[in-house]
Amino acid sequence: MNRIITLLAALLMAGYSLEAQVTLSPLFSDNMVLQQNSEVPVWGKAKAGSIVKVLTSWDGATYECITGADGKWSVKVNTPPAGGPFEITLSNGKGEKRTTVLHNVMSGDVWLCSGQSNMEMPVKGWGRVNDYEKELDDAANYPDLRVLNLVRTSAFDPSEDFKVVGNSGWEVSSYEAIEQFSACGYFFGREIQKSTGVPVGLINSSYGGTMIEGWTTLEALGTMPSQKELIAKRSKGETQGRNADSLKTKWREDIAKADRGMTGTTATWAQPQMDDSSWKTMHVPGNIETVGLGSWDGVIWFRYETDIPESWEGKDLTFNIQSIDDDDWTYWNGKLIGHTVGFNIFRRYTVPGKLVKAGRNVIAVRVLDNHLNCGLLGEKDRFTVSCGDESINVSGEWKFCIGSSQSDIDVMPQDDITRPDYPSNLYNTMIHPLIPFDIKGAIWYQGESNSSDAAQYAETLPIMIADWRRLWGSDFPFYIVQLCNYKARQEYPDIVSEWAELREAQSLAADAVKDAHMCVTIDIGDAGDIHPKNKQEVGRRLALLALKYTYGQDIIADSPKMESYSLEGDSIRIRFKNAASLKTLDGSSTVKGFAIAGSDRKFHFAQARIEGTSVVVSCPEVRFPLAVRYAWGANPDCNLCGETMLPVGSFRTDHWGR
């Protein structure tokens, strides 16, 4: 019976159903969290004109609707206060005999985690935060923390559905569920769950290397004069954009035809009886650079034989293949068991029991590499085939052979119109399908890719927040991570600093938008790594803001911030709010990070002393000062903070230059 229920749930999440003919958005699965004390929409598709009933176990209520001509259906269910677990039963058809049940559903608070790579950065995976193994071992201690991890996608038109990493739907916090999940999101949610005791659901919808314009609707961007030219270009490229996916599909078909491992649609090199004695070997997990292939691109096949014990025969197995660069088609005894597009997506494929036999079994992985590195990557101790609590390690010497090289055909078609950061392309696939699922609020870590135009970012971020709230029909709280310190430290005051200006833009947006707040991370970055490892502290600082402003706790959550300044002879006094007192992060009596300038607009590093909640700044070279800047650089040497060690972020009193 358990296997039947599991199969039903798996088919449901994959967009299919059995007799019930009811499908759900991927937002709805076992282990999900619904926003508490709310009217939460539940939706999907069924046969046109059919009756769909939704029964909720917490109150025994039944919600009913008739599908439209397009087969779409939607109901709003009244959710209880925080608690669970509950069940949701969906039925369709006469006699209500055809049902699907969602198990282990919780009522709690749902948070959206979005942005670019510093939000996407997983706890393990390519990110590997500080003490990641310890953190992952601890993840199982939070069964009321649930996560939904979206696959990175973009498209020219809005999409109704999305794909979930590992096709698992919502997952209960565990080593496996969290290792590829957003580190910022996880550590934020963990703090909220621990502090409030409320079940927490986290939706990770982030995409590295992307600009804010990709996350914003065309309608909202169209209100900005600075975006009109780009939107006009997008409109002119509409045909090109709509054809891009079909062009790429044709390219994939062409490279498949050139692939010696394929005979038509049959994966010849995946078959167990295929003779691979002439193939070379390499250590897996590993990169093909280790065997001298360098920057080669194309299709490459990997094969491995493993012995399966008799007790496993006929049982479903789990193949933890981890990360593959770039796309893969994975086979077990000649049959396809999984296909994933994207190098930084964790693979965890189910091997159907009908393919599992005792003794020799053959794993084959067909890899398409489009750019730079290629290989089967990850940690050797996690490269496993498992059956329940038992597992077999399949790292070691694998055979490989090139199926085709990219030089055999044209390169994959590219165009600006379908880039992830092109206007609204990310909104279309990674935000639009989530609306109107009820959420408690959002956390946002993005801005690195927009650092060349901070002035425009200062306009776009408030517009995007307002637009998301309009579309959701809710003024949910929005918490922003200010860019951390990064790049080489300069030995003189920066007059122009793109990163400092972007931080300023983020601060202006947080000040301008109701119930938007910003956490400062100027002290926990890394000069040589744009993805610093201390995501625990980022999550903690975001959680402090939410605990204060969303959950009403009486705590200090904000960094000290300049409130006013005044010229006092040869000094300038800076007054700060959000602080009962000021001190330095390193305990030093020397306050670092201030620069001062007179009418010549030449900044000099300044002397600064703390007086209560003020800092008095001066410099012998500037007799008549007019302006002060603090932490004005990509990676400034600064150390001012409040009584709880929350640091002061970049600011300036002038508006000279950019």
XYZ file of C-alpha atoms in Angstrom:
658
model
C 0.000 0.000 0.000
C 2.810 2.439 0.857
C 4.377 1.857 -2.553
C 1.049 2.591 -4.244
C 0.647 5.851 -2.324
C 4.224 6.820 -3.124
C 3.629 6.109 -6.814
C 0.455 8.188 -6.799
C 2.285 11.132 -5.236
C 5.197 10.820 -7.654
C 2.903 10.775 -10.660
C 0.968 13.714 -9.279
C 4.116 15.822 -8.869
C 5.233 14.880 -12.360
C 2.035 16.390 -13.753
C 0.125 13.145 -14.254
C -2.616 11.294 -12.456
C -4.097 7.842 -12.600
C -7.825 7.421 -12.999
C -8.542 10.658 -11.192
C -7.311 12.763 -14.099
C -6.616 15.591 -11.646
C -3.279 17.338 -11.742
C -1.932 19.862 -9.293
C 0.513 22.708 -9.571
C 3.958 21.530 -8.343
C 3.341 23.823 -5.360
C 1.092 21.146 -3.876
C 2.612 17.880 -2.695
C 3.244 15.773 0.377
C 5.135 17.640 3.136
C 3.997 21.065 1.975
C 3.369 24.088 4.194
C 0.232 26.202 3.752
C 0.085 29.762 5.021
C -1.730 29.670 8.360
C -4.988 31.503 9.140
C -5.570 32.339 5.527
C -7.564 31.563 2.392
C -4.996 29.652 0.343
C -5.683 28.942 -3.332
C -5.224 25.345 -4.493
C -5.248 24.791 -8.236
C -4.534 22.432 -11.088
C -6.127 20.839 -14.138
C -8.693 18.143 -14.816
C -11.070 17.127 -17.568
C -13.086 20.106 -18.802
C -16.474 20.379 -17.136
C -15.672 17.877 -14.393
C -16.235 18.343 -10.664
C -13.193 18.573 -8.413
C -13.588 18.283 -4.642
C -10.938 19.178 -2.085
C -11.377 17.807 1.460
C -9.225 19.218 4.295
C -8.625 17.028 7.336
C -8.181 19.865 9.853
C -11.844 20.897 9.683
C -13.517 18.269 7.503
C -14.585 20.955 5.041
C -15.134 20.154 1.375
C -14.419 22.709 -1.339
C -15.899 22.083 -4.756
C -15.508 23.574 -8.214
C -16.202 22.755 -11.862
C -13.303 22.901 -14.298
C -13.486 25.378 -17.126
C -13.276 24.708 -20.828
C -9.488 24.870 -20.546
C -9.515 22.221 -17.798
C -8.269 24.602 -15.126
C -9.682 24.512 -11.608
C -9.036 26.444 -8.415
C -10.479 26.600 -4.921
C -9.585 28.577 -1.812
C -9.255 26.591 1.388
C -9.443 28.102 4.870
C -6.272 27.148 6.736
C -6.030 26.664 10.515
C -3.555 28.182 12.984
C -0.034 26.773 12.895
C 0.041 23.024 13.346
C -0.262 19.647 11.698
C 0.329 17.232 10.182
C -2.841 17.239 8.082
C -4.095 15.607 4.900
C -5.731 17.033 1.794
C -7.864 14.685 -0.290
C -8.727 15.489 -3.911
C -11.492 13.641 -5.699
C -12.816 13.799 -9.234
C -15.679 11.924 -10.866
C -18.902 10.248 -9.925
C -18.972 8.558 -6.564
C -15.736 10.262 -5.609
C -13.991 6.905 -5.906
C -10.960 8.331 -7.648
C -8.936 10.197 -5.092
C -5.451 11.506 -4.416
C -4.229 12.273 -0.910
C -1.523 14.731 0.118
C 0.088 13.654 3.373
C 2.077 15.378 6.125
C 0.763 18.849 5.270
C 1.550 21.597 7.791
C -0.045 24.950 8.485
C 2.562 27.619 9.187
C 4.410 30.468 7.485
C 5.675 30.355 3.903
C 8.629 32.489 2.817
C 9.868 33.158 -0.718
C 13.669 33.204 -1.138
C 14.755 34.920 -4.353
C 17.657 36.695 -6.041
C 20.884 35.739 -7.770
C 23.801 33.478 -6.869
C 24.314 34.523 -3.247
C 20.717 33.513 -2.594
C 21.016 30.449 -4.828
C 24.286 29.318 -3.184
C 23.535 25.918 -1.605
C 24.614 24.718 1.802
C 26.808 22.115 0.097
C 26.832 21.687 -3.693
C 29.011 24.305 -5.330
C 28.627 26.624 -2.335
C 29.924 24.706 0.687
C 29.241 27.150 3.484
C 31.269 27.183 6.670
C 30.912 23.898 8.595
C 28.562 22.533 5.942
C 28.830 18.900 7.052
C 27.944 19.809 10.633
C 25.069 21.972 9.430
C 23.718 19.209 7.205
C 23.943 16.609 9.950
C 21.869 19.014 12.071
C 19.203 19.561 9.397
C 17.154 16.522 10.440
C 16.473 18.183 13.800
C 13.940 20.537 12.190
C 11.042 18.362 10.926
C 8.716 21.382 10.878
C 10.978 23.142 8.375
C 10.022 22.273 4.776
C 11.640 23.339 1.496
C 10.643 23.571 -2.171
C 13.587 24.036 -4.543
C 12.804 25.355 -8.041
C 14.902 24.384 -11.065
C 16.468 27.423 -12.739
C 14.565 28.297 -15.914
C 13.691 31.325 -18.014
C 11.325 31.900 -20.902
C 9.960 34.585 -23.182
C 6.345 33.941 -22.142
C 4.762 33.397 -18.704
C 4.621 29.774 -17.592
C 1.945 28.108 -15.506
C 4.203 25.416 -14.019
C 7.785 24.891 -12.929
C 10.155 22.022 -12.243
C 11.389 21.032 -8.811
C 14.981 20.005 -8.118
C 15.043 16.231 -7.883
C 11.323 16.084 -8.781
C 10.669 15.597 -5.074
C 8.148 18.361 -4.410
C 8.210 19.725 -0.870
C 10.782 18.025 1.364
C 11.167 17.794 5.116
C 14.436 19.262 6.375
C 17.161 16.617 6.173
C 20.716 16.231 4.959
C 19.530 15.343 1.456
C 16.852 18.031 1.256
C 19.064 20.878 2.467
C 22.433 20.183 0.830
C 21.298 21.680 -2.501
C 18.945 24.271 -1.003
C 19.636 27.995 -0.633
C 21.948 28.470 2.360
C 20.621 31.974 3.051
C 17.077 30.690 2.863
C 17.708 27.670 5.065
C 19.525 29.544 7.827
C 16.845 32.255 7.777
C 14.027 29.720 8.001
C 15.794 27.739 10.698
C 16.076 30.814 12.913
C 12.411 31.678 12.373
C 11.262 28.127 13.131
C 13.432 27.841 16.245
C 12.340 31.200 17.615
C 8.602 31.020 16.880
C 7.878 27.278 16.965
C 5.757 27.788 13.844
C 6.178 25.373 10.906
C 8.102 27.173 8.169
C 7.970 26.570 4.417
C 10.729 27.958 2.200
C 10.446 28.346 -1.582
C 13.809 28.847 -3.273
C 13.341 30.688 -6.570
C 16.777 32.107 -7.389
C 19.095 32.190 -10.395
C 22.789 33.119 -10.312
C 24.265 35.866 -12.456
C 20.953 37.566 -13.184
C 19.803 41.169 -13.208
C 16.761 42.582 -11.452
C 15.081 43.345 -14.783
C 14.664 39.617 -15.402
C 12.617 39.290 -12.202
C 10.273 42.184 -13.012
C 7.195 42.194 -15.244
C 7.164 44.047 -18.552
C 4.165 45.999 -17.315
C 6.122 47.378 -14.366
C 9.312 48.006 -16.339
C 7.250 49.812 -18.978
C 6.568 52.601 -16.476
C 10.289 53.431 -16.375
C 11.622 55.766 -19.107
C 15.071 54.196 -18.701
C 13.660 50.804 -19.753
C 11.650 51.838 -22.807
C 14.461 51.172 -25.299
C 15.144 47.711 -23.891
C 11.457 46.808 -23.875
C 11.103 48.030 -27.447
C 13.995 45.763 -28.418
C 12.288 42.894 -26.648
C 9.053 43.550 -28.536
C 10.885 43.630 -31.867
C 12.528 40.359 -30.970
C 9.268 38.669 -30.047
C 9.329 36.272 -32.998
C 12.977 35.487 -32.375
C 12.262 34.922 -28.694
C 9.338 32.609 -29.350
C 11.403 30.642 -31.856
C 14.465 30.363 -29.622
C 13.292 27.274 -27.771
C 12.445 25.468 -30.992
C 15.849 26.402 -32.444
C 17.580 24.969 -29.384
C 15.403 21.859 -29.567
C 16.469 21.360 -33.184
C 20.108 21.870 -32.173
C 19.778 19.176 -29.511
C 18.229 16.880 -32.114
C 21.140 17.583 -34.461
C 23.754 16.829 -31.828
C 21.869 13.632 -30.949
C 22.076 12.598 -34.596
C 25.836 13.222 -34.526
C 26.184 11.234 -31.299
C 27.701 7.794 -32.016
C 26.099 6.509 -28.836
C 22.587 6.981 -30.207
C 20.872 5.004 -32.962
C 17.824 7.074 -33.744
C 16.097 7.441 -30.394
C 17.784 4.341 -28.939
C 20.658 4.860 -26.522
C 22.952 2.158 -27.945
C 25.822 2.897 -25.575
C 23.522 2.552 -22.564
C 22.692 -1.075 -23.276
C 24.150 -3.616 -20.816
C 25.419 -5.895 -23.595
C 27.369 -3.135 -25.365
C 31.116 -3.857 -25.589
C 32.974 -0.999 -23.867
C 36.321 -2.777 -23.545
C 38.026 -0.160 -25.756
C 36.801 2.791 -23.677
C 39.186 4.786 -21.513
C 38.759 5.223 -17.765
C 38.663 8.178 -15.386
C 37.977 8.631 -11.699
C 34.434 9.642 -10.807
C 33.490 12.032 -9.350
C 35.851 14.096 -11.438
C 36.354 16.529 -14.281
C 37.367 15.509 -17.808
C 40.295 17.916 -17.550
C 41.941 15.219 -15.435
C 42.139 12.977 -18.510
C 43.463 15.622 -20.876
C 40.264 16.707 -22.624
C 40.675 20.311 -21.487
C 37.992 22.696 -22.751
C 36.326 20.130 -25.022
C 32.549 20.501 -25.548
C 30.059 18.026 -26.934
C 28.493 14.697 -25.906
C 30.426 12.264 -23.724
C 29.251 8.932 -22.290
C 30.161 7.354 -18.956
C 29.547 3.725 -17.948
C 29.872 1.841 -14.672
C 29.029 -1.706 -13.548
C 27.810 -2.383 -10.026
C 26.798 -5.577 -8.255
C 23.361 -5.506 -6.664
C 22.623 -7.915 -3.770
C 19.805 -10.411 -4.146
C 17.840 -8.706 -1.362
C 17.571 -5.579 -3.543
C 16.250 -7.279 -6.649
C 12.945 -5.863 -7.820
C 13.009 -2.969 -5.345
C 13.076 0.742 -6.137
C 16.547 2.231 -5.653
C 17.824 5.787 -5.320
C 20.799 6.876 -7.412
C 22.526 9.933 -5.888
C 24.516 11.153 -8.843
C 24.975 14.698 -7.441
C 26.063 17.357 -9.970
C 26.734 16.925 -13.695
C 28.246 19.526 -15.984
C 26.106 20.392 -17.982
C 23.065 18.259 -19.019
C 22.533 14.536 -18.535
C 20.480 11.538 -19.608
C 20.996 8.755 -17.074
C 20.235 5.090 -17.825
C 19.974 1.928 -15.725
C 20.366 -1.309 -17.645
C 19.600 0.547 -20.875
C 16.471 2.385 -19.676
C 16.296 6.132 -19.092
C 15.736 6.932 -15.395
C 16.405 10.676 -15.378
C 17.206 13.763 -17.446
C 18.260 17.156 -16.069
C 19.334 20.388 -17.759
C 21.814 22.550 -15.826
C 25.231 22.012 -14.266
C 24.434 23.115 -10.718
C 21.362 20.991 -10.078
C 21.592 18.042 -7.722
C 20.539 14.743 -9.321
C 18.731 12.129 -7.260
C 17.066 9.617 -9.562
C 14.726 6.739 -8.727
C 15.580 3.390 -10.311
C 12.279 1.487 -10.820
C 12.312 -1.958 -9.237
C 11.489 -3.634 -12.550
C 14.956 -2.592 -13.815
C 16.828 -3.854 -10.758
C 18.256 -7.374 -10.860
C 20.666 -9.223 -8.621
C 24.278 -9.223 -9.757
C 25.631 -7.099 -12.633
C 23.793 -3.843 -13.375
C 25.027 -1.199 -15.803
C 24.769 2.553 -15.217
C 25.249 4.804 -18.249
C 25.277 8.593 -18.212
C 25.112 10.622 -21.408
C 26.435 14.136 -20.797
C 26.004 17.173 -23.045
C 28.555 19.885 -22.263
C 27.982 23.334 -23.760
C 30.705 25.418 -22.159
C 33.867 25.204 -20.044
C 34.125 22.314 -17.537
C 32.563 18.879 -17.910
C 32.218 15.808 -15.733
C 30.383 13.916 -13.011
C 31.024 16.050 -9.958
C 30.467 15.951 -6.208
C 31.677 14.122 -3.115
C 32.720 10.482 -3.486
C 31.076 9.457 -0.212
C 27.740 10.782 -1.495
C 28.016 9.051 -4.893
C 25.750 6.152 -4.022
C 23.001 3.738 -4.987
C 20.746 3.086 -2.014
C 17.912 0.788 -1.000
C 16.278 2.017 2.175
C 19.012 2.454 4.782
C 21.546 0.389 2.814
C 23.802 1.890 0.170
C 26.558 1.014 -2.288
C 29.247 3.517 -3.193
C 29.656 3.851 -6.967
C 32.546 6.307 -7.058
C 35.815 5.107 -8.552
C 36.955 4.162 -12.040
C 34.280 4.736 -14.684
C 34.667 4.192 -18.418
C 34.114 7.042 -20.848
C 33.939 7.664 -24.588
C 33.159 10.736 -26.713
C 29.904 10.471 -28.634
C 30.280 13.675 -30.618
C 32.187 16.925 -30.417
C 30.612 20.340 -30.686
C 32.900 20.951 -33.644
C 30.866 18.299 -35.496
C 27.892 20.670 -35.724
C 27.109 24.368 -35.257
C 27.297 25.840 -31.771
C 24.110 26.010 -29.722
C 21.986 28.983 -30.876
C 22.037 31.951 -28.531
C 20.185 35.249 -28.534
C 19.767 38.138 -26.149
C 16.001 37.809 -26.135
C 15.994 34.532 -24.194
C 18.718 35.355 -21.663
C 17.638 34.745 -18.051
C 18.250 38.385 -17.132
C 16.333 39.778 -20.119
C 13.267 41.787 -19.049
C 10.666 39.563 -17.320
C 12.141 36.230 -18.499
C 12.790 35.056 -14.932
C 9.550 36.470 -13.634
C 7.774 34.415 -16.308
C 9.120 31.065 -15.110
C 10.148 31.448 -11.481
C 7.671 33.944 -9.979
C 4.532 33.902 -12.136
C 3.800 30.169 -11.536
C 3.876 30.785 -7.757
C 1.143 33.427 -7.820
C -1.300 33.542 -6.013
C -0.018 30.903 -3.545
C -0.195 32.676 -0.201
C 3.143 33.624 1.374
C 4.161 35.281 4.631
C 6.914 37.358 3.050
C 10.050 37.408 0.894
C 13.811 37.621 1.352
C 15.944 39.007 -1.464
C 19.699 38.825 -2.159
C 20.518 40.339 -5.536
C 22.361 43.308 -6.967
C 25.847 42.203 -7.962
C 24.827 41.997 -11.645
C 23.303 45.500 -11.529
C 26.266 47.228 -9.880
C 27.171 49.156 -13.044
C 23.970 51.245 -12.808
C 23.012 51.825 -9.189
C 20.779 54.793 -10.012
C 18.530 52.618 -12.153
C 18.542 49.891 -9.491
C 17.315 52.430 -6.931
C 14.244 52.889 -9.159
C 13.734 49.274 -10.214
C 13.844 47.543 -6.824
C 10.940 49.528 -5.305
C 8.945 49.047 -8.511
C 9.564 45.296 -8.504
C 8.522 44.986 -4.852
C 5.343 46.983 -5.467
C 4.579 44.913 -8.563
C 5.011 41.568 -6.805
C 2.758 42.752 -3.996
C 0.146 43.915 -6.507
C 0.166 40.577 -8.296
C -0.047 38.607 -5.044
C -2.690 40.954 -3.670
C -0.748 41.249 -0.438
C 1.605 43.843 1.062
C 3.860 41.132 2.439
C 7.140 42.113 4.170
C 10.254 42.229 2.016
C 13.734 41.789 3.510
C 16.827 42.782 1.519
C 20.454 41.687 1.902
C 22.830 44.572 1.226
C 25.889 43.626 -0.822
C 28.818 42.403 1.256
C 32.452 43.476 1.008
C 34.261 42.068 -2.027
C 37.282 42.662 -4.309
C 40.730 44.010 -3.501
C 40.981 46.672 -0.809
C 42.212 50.061 -2.035
C 44.663 52.149 -0.080
C 42.914 55.456 -0.755
C 39.317 56.688 -0.410
C 37.218 55.597 -3.380
C 35.540 58.539 -5.070
C 33.568 56.301 -7.398
C 32.607 52.834 -6.217
C 29.976 50.798 -8.042
C 29.447 48.418 -5.132
C 29.095 51.226 -2.592
C 26.609 52.954 -4.888
C 24.611 49.735 -5.248
C 24.525 49.378 -1.469
C 23.239 52.937 -1.301
C 20.535 52.082 -3.860
C 19.453 49.106 -1.751
C 19.304 51.288 1.341
C 17.240 53.931 -0.463
C 14.784 51.274 -1.632
C 14.412 49.849 1.870
C 13.727 53.350 3.209
C 11.233 54.176 0.458
C 9.087 51.033 0.557
C 6.684 50.339 3.402
C 7.589 47.188 5.360
C 10.847 46.680 3.481
C 13.995 46.366 5.581
C 17.663 45.719 4.891
C 20.375 43.735 6.642
C 23.982 44.902 6.354
C 26.743 42.393 5.518
C 29.700 44.741 4.986
C 31.772 42.754 7.521
C 31.258 39.126 6.431
C 32.332 39.131 2.782
C 35.467 37.789 1.135
C 37.880 39.855 -0.957
C 38.612 36.928 -3.261
C 35.203 35.237 -3.432
C 31.960 36.851 -4.557
C 30.183 34.013 -2.717
C 31.323 34.298 0.922
C 30.845 31.200 3.071
C 29.324 32.676 6.226
C 25.710 32.386 5.116
C 24.679 31.451 8.669
C 25.137 35.057 9.735
C 23.307 36.390 6.675
C 20.348 34.167 7.517
C 20.492 35.187 11.167
C 20.451 38.900 10.361
C 17.543 38.465 7.950
C 15.705 36.502 10.636
C 16.298 39.263 13.197
C 14.482 41.690 10.918
C 11.578 39.309 10.380
C 11.306 38.460 14.073
C 11.073 42.146 14.902
C 8.930 43.548 12.110
C 6.818 40.530 11.111
C 6.578 38.593 14.373
C 6.642 41.575 16.727
C 9.505 40.534 18.969
C 11.138 43.271 21.032
C 14.693 42.840 19.773
C 17.441 44.870 18.133
C 17.397 43.932 14.450
C 18.647 46.962 12.497
C 22.168 48.163 11.937
C 22.896 51.695 13.131
C 22.171 54.165 10.359
C 23.030 57.811 9.751
C 20.117 59.976 10.862
C 21.604 63.444 10.432
C 24.876 65.331 10.281
C 26.110 68.807 11.095
C 29.216 70.838 10.353
C 31.067 71.783 13.539
C 34.096 73.920 12.676
C 36.790 71.624 11.317
C 34.705 68.517 12.104
C 31.485 66.861 11.017
C 29.224 65.145 13.519
C 27.272 62.109 12.287
C 24.231 61.128 14.363
C 22.959 57.557 14.182
C 19.589 55.948 14.772
C 18.858 52.299 15.604
C 21.537 52.298 18.293
C 21.708 52.842 22.051
C 25.473 53.026 21.728
C 28.250 52.609 19.179
C 31.482 50.637 19.243
C 33.910 48.861 16.911
C 33.617 45.335 15.600
C 37.179 44.475 16.583
C 37.100 46.196 19.975
C 39.658 48.739 18.828
C 39.620 52.339 20.005
C 40.315 53.371 16.420
C 37.229 53.869 14.261
C 37.989 52.951 10.658
C 36.193 53.623 7.412
C 35.500 57.374 7.386
C 36.697 59.796 4.708
C 36.117 63.553 4.608
C 36.291 66.261 1.924
C 36.036 70.018 1.525
C 34.918 72.128 -1.403
C 37.639 70.635 -3.626
C 35.782 67.307 -3.344
C 38.989 65.439 -2.622
C 38.432 62.825 0.048
C 40.978 61.971 2.713
C 40.854 59.199 5.285
C 39.661 60.785 8.505
C 40.029 60.466 12.227
C 36.829 59.530 14.020
C 35.771 59.263 17.624
C 32.607 57.853 19.139
C 30.499 60.093 21.370
C 27.419 58.189 22.501
C 25.365 57.611 19.359
C 27.388 60.105 17.329
C 30.721 59.946 15.543
C 32.826 63.099 15.163
C 34.966 63.051 12.021
C 37.898 65.299 11.121
C 41.132 65.384 9.140
C 44.121 67.823 9.358
C 44.196 68.080 5.539
C 40.599 69.323 5.413
C 40.191 72.568 7.381
C 36.640 73.290 6.216
C 34.905 69.947 5.689
C 31.654 69.653 3.735
C 31.069 65.942 3.232
C 31.695 62.566 4.852
C 31.649 59.083 3.406
C 31.788 55.825 5.294
C 32.769 52.417 3.951
C 32.688 53.871 0.461
C 34.343 51.108 -1.502
C 33.839 47.583 -2.730
C 35.855 46.153 0.173
C 36.383 48.975 2.670
C 38.387 48.793 5.876
C 35.614 49.703 8.323
C 34.598 48.621 11.815
C 31.741 50.727 13.225
C 28.806 48.834 14.734
C 26.044 49.023 17.319
C 25.851 47.462 20.748
C 24.783 44.061 19.327
C 27.608 43.960 16.749
C 25.374 44.740 13.770
C 27.633 46.741 11.435
C 27.048 50.149 9.892
C 26.682 49.995 6.110
C 28.063 52.251 3.380
C 26.717 55.811 3.327
C 27.613 59.326 2.229
C 26.399 62.814 3.070
C 27.140 64.226 -0.392
C 25.727 63.585 -3.833
C 28.808 64.496 -5.805
C 29.573 62.655 -8.977
C 27.432 59.639 -9.685
